[in-house]
mmCIF file with all atom_site columns, C-alpha atoms in Angstrom:
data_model
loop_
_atom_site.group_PDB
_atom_site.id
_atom_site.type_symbol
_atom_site.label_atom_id
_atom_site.label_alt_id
_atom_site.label_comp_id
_atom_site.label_asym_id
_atom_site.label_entity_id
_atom_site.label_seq_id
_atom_site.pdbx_PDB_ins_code
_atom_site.Cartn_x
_atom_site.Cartn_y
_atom_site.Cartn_z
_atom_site.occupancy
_atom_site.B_iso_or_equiv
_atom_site.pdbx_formal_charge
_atom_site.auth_seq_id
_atom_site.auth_comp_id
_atom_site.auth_asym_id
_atom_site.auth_atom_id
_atom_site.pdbx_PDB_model_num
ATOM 1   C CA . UNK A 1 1   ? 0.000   0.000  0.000   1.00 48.00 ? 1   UNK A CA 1
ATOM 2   C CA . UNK A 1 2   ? 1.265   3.085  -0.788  1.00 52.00 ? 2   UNK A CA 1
ATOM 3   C CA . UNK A 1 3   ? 0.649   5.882  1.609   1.00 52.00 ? 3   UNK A CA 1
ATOM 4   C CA . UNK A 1 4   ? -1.101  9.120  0.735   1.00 52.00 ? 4   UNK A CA 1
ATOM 5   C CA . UNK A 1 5   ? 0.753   12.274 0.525   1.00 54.00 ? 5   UNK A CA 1
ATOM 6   C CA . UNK A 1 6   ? 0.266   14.473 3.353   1.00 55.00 ? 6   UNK A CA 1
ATOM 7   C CA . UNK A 1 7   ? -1.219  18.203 1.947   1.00 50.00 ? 7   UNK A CA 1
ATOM 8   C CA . UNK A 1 8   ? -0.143  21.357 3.557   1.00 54.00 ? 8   UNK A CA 1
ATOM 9   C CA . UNK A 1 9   ? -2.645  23.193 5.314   1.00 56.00 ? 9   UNK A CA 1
ATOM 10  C CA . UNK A 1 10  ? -4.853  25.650 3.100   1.00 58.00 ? 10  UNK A CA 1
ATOM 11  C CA . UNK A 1 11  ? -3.654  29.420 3.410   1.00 56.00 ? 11  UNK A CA 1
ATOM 12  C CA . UNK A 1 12  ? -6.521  31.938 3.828   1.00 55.00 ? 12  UNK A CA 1
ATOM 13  C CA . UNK A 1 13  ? -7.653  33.446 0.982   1.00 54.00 ? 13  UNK A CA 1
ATOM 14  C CA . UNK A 1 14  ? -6.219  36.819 0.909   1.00 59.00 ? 14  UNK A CA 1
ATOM 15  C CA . UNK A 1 15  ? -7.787  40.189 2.042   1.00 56.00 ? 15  UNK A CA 1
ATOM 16  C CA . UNK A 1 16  ? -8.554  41.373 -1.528  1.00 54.00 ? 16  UNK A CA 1
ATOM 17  C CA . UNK A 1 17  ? -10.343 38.024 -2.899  1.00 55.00 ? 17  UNK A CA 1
ATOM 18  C CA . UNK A 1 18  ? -12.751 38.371 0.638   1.00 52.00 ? 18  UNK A CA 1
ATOM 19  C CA . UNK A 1 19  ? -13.238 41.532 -0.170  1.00 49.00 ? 19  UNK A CA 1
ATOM 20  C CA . UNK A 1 20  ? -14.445 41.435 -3.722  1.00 49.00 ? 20  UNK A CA 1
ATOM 21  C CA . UNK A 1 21  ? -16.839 38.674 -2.694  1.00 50.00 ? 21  UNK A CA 1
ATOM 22  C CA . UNK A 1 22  ? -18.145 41.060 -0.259  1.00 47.00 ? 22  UNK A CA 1
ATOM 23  C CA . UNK A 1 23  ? -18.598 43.461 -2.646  1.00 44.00 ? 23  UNK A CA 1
ATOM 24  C CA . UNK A 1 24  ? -20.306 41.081 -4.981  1.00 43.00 ? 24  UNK A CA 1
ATOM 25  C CA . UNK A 1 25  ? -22.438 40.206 -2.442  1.00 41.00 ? 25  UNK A CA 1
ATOM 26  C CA . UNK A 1 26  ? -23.386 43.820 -1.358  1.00 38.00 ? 26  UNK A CA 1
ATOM 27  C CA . UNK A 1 27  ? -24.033 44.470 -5.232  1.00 40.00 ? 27  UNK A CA 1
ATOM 28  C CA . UNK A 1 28  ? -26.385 41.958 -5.486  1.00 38.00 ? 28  UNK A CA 1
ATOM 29  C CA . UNK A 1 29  ? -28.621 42.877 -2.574  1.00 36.00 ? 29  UNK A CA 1
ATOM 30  C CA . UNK A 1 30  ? -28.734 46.356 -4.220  1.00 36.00 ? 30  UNK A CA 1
ATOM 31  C CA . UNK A 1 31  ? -29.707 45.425 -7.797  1.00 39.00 ? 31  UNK A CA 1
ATOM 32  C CA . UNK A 1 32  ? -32.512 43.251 -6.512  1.00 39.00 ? 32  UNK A CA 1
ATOM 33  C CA . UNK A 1 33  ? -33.884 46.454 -4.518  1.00 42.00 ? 33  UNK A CA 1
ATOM 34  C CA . UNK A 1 34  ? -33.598 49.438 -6.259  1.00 46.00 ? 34  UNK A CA 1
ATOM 35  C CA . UNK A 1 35  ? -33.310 52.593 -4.365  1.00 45.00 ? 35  UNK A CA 1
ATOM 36  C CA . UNK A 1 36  ? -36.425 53.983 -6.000  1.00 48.00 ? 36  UNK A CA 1
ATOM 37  C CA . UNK A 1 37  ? -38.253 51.013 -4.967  1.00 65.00 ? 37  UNK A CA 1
ATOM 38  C CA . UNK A 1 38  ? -40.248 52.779 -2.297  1.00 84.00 ? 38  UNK A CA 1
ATOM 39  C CA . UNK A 1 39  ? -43.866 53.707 -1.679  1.00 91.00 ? 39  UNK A CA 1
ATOM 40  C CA . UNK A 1 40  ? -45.877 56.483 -2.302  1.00 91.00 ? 40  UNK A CA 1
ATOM 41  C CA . UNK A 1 41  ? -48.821 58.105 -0.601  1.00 93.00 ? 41  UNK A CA 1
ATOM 42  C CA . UNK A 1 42  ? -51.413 59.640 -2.212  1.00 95.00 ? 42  UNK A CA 1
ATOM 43  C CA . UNK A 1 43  ? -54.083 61.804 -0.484  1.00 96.00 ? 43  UNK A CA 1
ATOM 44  C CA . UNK A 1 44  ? -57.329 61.486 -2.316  1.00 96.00 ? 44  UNK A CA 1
ATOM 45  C CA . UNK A 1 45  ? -60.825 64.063 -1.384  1.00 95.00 ? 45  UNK A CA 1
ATOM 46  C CA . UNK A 1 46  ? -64.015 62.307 -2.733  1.00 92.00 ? 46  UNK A CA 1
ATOM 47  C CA . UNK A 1 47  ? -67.827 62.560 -1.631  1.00 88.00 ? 47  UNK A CA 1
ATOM 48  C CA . UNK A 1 48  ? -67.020 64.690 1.480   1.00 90.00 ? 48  UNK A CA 1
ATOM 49  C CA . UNK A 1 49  ? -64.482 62.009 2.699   1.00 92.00 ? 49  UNK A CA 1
ATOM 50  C CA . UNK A 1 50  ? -60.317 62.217 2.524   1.00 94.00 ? 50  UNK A CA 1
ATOM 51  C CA . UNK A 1 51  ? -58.644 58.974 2.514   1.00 94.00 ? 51  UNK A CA 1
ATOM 52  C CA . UNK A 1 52  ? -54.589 58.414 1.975   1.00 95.00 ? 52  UNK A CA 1
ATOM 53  C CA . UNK A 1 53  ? -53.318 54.973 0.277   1.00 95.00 ? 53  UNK A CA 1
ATOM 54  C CA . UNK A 1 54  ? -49.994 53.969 0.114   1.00 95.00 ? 54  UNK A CA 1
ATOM 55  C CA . UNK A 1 55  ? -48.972 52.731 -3.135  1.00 94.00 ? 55  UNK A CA 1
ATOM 56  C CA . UNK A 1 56  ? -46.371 49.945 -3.230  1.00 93.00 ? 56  UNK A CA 1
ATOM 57  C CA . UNK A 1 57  ? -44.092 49.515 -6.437  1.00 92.00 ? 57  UNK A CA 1
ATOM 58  C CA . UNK A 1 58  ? -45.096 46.997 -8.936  1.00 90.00 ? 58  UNK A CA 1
ATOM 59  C CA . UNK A 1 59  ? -43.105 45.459 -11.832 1.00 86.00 ? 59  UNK A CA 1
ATOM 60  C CA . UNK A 1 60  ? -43.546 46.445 -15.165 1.00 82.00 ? 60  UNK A CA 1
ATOM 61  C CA . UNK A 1 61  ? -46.631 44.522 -16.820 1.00 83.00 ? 61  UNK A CA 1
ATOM 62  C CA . UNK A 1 62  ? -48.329 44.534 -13.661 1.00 86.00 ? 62  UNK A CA 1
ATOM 63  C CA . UNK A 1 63  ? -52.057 46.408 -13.557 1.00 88.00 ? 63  UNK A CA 1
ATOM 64  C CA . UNK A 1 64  ? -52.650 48.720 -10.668 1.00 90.00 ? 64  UNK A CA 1
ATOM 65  C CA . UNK A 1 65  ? -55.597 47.888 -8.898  1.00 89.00 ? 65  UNK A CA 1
ATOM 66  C CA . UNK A 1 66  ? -58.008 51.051 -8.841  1.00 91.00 ? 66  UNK A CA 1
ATOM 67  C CA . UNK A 1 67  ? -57.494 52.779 -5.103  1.00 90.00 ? 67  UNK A CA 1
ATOM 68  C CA . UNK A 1 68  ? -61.150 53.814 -5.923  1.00 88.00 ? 68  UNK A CA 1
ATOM 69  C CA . UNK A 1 69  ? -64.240 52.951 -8.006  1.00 87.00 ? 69  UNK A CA 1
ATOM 70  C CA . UNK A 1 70  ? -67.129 55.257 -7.381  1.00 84.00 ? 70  UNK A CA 1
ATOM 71  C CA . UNK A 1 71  ? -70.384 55.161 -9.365  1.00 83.00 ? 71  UNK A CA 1
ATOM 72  C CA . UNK A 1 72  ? -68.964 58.012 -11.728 1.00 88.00 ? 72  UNK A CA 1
ATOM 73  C CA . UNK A 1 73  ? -65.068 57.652 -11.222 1.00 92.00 ? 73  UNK A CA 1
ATOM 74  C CA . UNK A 1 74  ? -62.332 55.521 -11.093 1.00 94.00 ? 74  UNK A CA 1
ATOM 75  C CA . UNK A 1 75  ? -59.164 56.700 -9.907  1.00 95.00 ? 75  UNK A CA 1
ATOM 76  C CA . UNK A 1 76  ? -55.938 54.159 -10.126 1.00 96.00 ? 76  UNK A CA 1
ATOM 77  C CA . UNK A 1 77  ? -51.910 54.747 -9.416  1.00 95.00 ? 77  UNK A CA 1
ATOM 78  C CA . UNK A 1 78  ? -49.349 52.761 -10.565 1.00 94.00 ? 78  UNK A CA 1
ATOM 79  C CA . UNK A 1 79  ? -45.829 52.908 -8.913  1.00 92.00 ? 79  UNK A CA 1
ATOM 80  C CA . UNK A 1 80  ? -43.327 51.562 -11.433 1.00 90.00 ? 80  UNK A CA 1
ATOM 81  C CA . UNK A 1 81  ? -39.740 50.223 -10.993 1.00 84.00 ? 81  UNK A CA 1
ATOM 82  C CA . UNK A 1 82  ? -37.235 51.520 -12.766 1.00 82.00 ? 82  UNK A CA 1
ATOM 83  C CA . UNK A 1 83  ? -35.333 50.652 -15.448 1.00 78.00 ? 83  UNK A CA 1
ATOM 84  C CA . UNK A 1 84  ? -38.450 49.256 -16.880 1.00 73.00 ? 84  UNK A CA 1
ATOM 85  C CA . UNK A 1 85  ? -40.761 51.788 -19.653 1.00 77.00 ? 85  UNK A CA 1
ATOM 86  C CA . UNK A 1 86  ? -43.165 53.644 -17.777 1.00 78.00 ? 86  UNK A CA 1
ATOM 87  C CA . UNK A 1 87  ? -41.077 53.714 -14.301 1.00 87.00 ? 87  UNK A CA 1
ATOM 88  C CA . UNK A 1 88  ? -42.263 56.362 -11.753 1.00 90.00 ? 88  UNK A CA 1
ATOM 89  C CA . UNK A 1 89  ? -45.597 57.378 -10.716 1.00 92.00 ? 89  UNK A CA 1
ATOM 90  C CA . UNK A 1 90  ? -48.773 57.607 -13.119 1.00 94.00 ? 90  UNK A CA 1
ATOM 91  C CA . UNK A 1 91  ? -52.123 58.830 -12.131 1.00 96.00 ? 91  UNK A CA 1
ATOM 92  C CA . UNK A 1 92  ? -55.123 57.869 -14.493 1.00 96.00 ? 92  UNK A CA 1
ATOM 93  C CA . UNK A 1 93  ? -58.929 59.289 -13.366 1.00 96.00 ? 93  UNK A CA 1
ATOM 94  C CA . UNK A 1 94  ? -61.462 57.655 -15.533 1.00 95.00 ? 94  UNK A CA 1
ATOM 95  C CA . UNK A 1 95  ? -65.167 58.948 -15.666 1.00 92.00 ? 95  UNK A CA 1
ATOM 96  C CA . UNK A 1 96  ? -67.659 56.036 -16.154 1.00 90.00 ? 96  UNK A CA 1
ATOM 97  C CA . UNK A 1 97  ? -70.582 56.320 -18.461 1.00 87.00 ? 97  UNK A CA 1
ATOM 98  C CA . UNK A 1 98  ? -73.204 53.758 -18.550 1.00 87.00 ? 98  UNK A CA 1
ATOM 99  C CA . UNK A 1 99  ? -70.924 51.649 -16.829 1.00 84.00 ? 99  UNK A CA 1
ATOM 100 C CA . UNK A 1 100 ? -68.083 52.219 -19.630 1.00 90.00 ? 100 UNK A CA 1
ATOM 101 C CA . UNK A 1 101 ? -64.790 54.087 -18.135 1.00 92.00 ? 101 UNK A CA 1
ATOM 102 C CA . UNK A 1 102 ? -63.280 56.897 -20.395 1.00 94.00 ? 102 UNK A CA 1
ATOM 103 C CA . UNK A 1 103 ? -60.483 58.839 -19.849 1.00 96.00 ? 103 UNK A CA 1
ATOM 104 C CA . UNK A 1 104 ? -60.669 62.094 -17.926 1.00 95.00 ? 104 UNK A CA 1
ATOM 105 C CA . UNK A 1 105 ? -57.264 63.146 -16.688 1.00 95.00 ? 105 UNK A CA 1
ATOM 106 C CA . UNK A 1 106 ? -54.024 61.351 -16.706 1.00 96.00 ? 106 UNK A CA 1
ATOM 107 C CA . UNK A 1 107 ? -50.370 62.480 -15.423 1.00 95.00 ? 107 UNK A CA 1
ATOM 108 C CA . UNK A 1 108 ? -47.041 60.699 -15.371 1.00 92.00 ? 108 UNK A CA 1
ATOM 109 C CA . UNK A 1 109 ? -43.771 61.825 -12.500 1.00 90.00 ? 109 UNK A CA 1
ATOM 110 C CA . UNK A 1 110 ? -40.108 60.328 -13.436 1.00 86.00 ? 110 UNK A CA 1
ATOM 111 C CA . UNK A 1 111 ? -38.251 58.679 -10.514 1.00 80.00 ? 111 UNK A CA 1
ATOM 112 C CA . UNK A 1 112 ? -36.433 62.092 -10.104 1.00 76.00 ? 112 UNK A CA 1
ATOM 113 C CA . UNK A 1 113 ? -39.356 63.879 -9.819  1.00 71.00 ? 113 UNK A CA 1
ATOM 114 C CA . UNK A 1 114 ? -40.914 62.148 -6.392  1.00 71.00 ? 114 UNK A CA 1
ATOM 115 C CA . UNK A 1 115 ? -38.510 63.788 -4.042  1.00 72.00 ? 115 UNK A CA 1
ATOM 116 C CA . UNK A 1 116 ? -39.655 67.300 -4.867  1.00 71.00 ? 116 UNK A CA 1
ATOM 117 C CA . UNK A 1 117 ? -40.615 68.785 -1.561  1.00 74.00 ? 117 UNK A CA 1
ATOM 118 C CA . UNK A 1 118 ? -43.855 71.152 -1.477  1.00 80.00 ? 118 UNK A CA 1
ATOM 119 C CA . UNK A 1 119 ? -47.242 71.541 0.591   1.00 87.00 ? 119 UNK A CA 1
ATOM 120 C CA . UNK A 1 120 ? -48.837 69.110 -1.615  1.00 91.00 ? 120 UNK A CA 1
ATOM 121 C CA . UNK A 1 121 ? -46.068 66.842 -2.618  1.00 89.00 ? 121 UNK A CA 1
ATOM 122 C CA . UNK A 1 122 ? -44.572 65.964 -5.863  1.00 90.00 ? 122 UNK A CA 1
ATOM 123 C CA . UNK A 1 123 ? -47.982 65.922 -7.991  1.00 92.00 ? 123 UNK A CA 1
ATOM 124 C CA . UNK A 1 124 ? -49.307 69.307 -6.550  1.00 91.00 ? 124 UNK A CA 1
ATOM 125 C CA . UNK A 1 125 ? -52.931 69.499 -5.380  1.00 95.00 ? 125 UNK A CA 1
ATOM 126 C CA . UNK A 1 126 ? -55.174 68.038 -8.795  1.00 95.00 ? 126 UNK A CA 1
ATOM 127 C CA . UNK A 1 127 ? -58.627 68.589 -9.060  1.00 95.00 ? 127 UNK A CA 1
ATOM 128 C CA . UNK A 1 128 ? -60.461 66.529 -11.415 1.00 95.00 ? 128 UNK A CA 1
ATOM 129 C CA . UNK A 1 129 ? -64.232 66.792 -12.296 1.00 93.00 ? 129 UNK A CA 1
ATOM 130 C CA . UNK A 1 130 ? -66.415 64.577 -13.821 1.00 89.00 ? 130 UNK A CA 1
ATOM 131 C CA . UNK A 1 131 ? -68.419 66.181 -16.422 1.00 88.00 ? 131 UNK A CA 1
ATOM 132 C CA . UNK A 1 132 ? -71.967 64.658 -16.753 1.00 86.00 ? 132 UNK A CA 1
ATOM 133 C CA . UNK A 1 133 ? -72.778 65.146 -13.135 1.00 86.00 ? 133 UNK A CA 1
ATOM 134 C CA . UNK A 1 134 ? -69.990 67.859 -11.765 1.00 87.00 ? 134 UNK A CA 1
ATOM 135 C CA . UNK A 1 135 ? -68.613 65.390 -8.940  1.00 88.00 ? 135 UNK A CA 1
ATOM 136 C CA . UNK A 1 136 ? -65.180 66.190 -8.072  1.00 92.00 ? 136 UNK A CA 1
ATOM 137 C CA . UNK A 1 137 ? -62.412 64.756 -6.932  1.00 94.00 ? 137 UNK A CA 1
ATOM 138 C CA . UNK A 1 138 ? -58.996 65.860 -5.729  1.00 96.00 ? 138 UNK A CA 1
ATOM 139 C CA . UNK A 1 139 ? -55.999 64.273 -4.805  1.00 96.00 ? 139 UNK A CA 1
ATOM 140 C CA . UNK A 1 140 ? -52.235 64.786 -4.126  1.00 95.00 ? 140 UNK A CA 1
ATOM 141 C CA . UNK A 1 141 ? -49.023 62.547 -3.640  1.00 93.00 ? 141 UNK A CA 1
ATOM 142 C CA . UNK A 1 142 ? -45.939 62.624 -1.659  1.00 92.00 ? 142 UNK A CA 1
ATOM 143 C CA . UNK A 1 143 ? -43.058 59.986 -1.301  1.00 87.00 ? 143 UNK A CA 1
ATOM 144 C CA . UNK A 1 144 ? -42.230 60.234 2.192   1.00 82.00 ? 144 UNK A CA 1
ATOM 145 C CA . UNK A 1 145 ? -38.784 60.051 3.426   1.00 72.00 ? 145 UNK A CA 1
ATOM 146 C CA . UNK A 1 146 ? -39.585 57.235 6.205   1.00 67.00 ? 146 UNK A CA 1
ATOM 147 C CA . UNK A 1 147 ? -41.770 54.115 5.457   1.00 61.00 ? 147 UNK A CA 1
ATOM 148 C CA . UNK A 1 148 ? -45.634 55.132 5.870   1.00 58.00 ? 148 UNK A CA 1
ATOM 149 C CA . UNK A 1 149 ? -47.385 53.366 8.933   1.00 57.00 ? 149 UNK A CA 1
ATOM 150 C CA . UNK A 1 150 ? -49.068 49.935 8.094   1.00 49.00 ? 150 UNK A CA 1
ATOM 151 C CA . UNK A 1 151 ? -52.410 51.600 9.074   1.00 49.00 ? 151 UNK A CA 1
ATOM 152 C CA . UNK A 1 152 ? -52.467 53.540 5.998   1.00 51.00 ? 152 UNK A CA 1
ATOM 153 C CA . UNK A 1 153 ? -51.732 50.649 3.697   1.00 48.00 ? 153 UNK A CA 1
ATOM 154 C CA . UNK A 1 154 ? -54.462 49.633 1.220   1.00 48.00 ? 154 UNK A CA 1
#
């Protein structure tokens, strides 16, 4: 029988090779979760009652589920990630007309835009009114700088 060679005890890797992996590592965690990837409030005055919903971000592809569907209006905000097409805030308000929605007001905020600071936040105060029977509806949305309260939460 021939005996087995005897191996020298493995040297530690050295500092730089740790910390690249560390940095790899890091790198990863921060592509997954992009620093955009927070939510937005909005603030939203309908039928004599003011209500705030906090908007998660949703992937691309992904339909925003309407934060409220009134017998005249629909009102729905999408918070897109970026890179994808369409990434930042949109706000659609649809009018509904024998039970068919139609368009009334839409407006779209880049990424960059949702840090603006002002009494009303980044949209400004919008008023939107539906034209057959003169309801209106206003809302506003800000993108605070801590995590909104679970309470608010949709």
């Amino acid at each position: 029988m021939i005996p087995m060679a005897v191996l020298p005890p493995r040297a530690p890797a050295p500092a730089s090779r740790r910390l690249a992996a560390a940095a790899l590592a890091v790198s990863a965690l921060l592509l997954t979760v992009p620093a955009h990837a927070q939510p937005v409030v909005c603030h939203v005055a309908w039928a004599g009652a003011t209500r705030s919903f906090v908007i998660e971000p949703i992937a691309h592809g992904t339909s925003p589920v309407p934060l409220l569907h009134g017998a005249s209006v629909v009102l729905e905000v999408a918070n897109r990630l970026p890179p994808a097409p369409g990434a930042g805030v949109t706000v659609r308000t649809f009018g509904l007309h024998d039970g068919q929605p139609y368009l009334l007001h839409q407006a779209s905020y880049l990424p960059r835009a949702l840090h603006r600071t002002s009494p009303h936040g980044f949209t400004g105060l919008q008023v939107v009114r539906e034209p057959t029977r003169g309801h209106e509806l206003s809302y506003w949305c800000e993108a605070p700088l801590r995590r909104p309260r679970a309470d608010a939460r949709r």
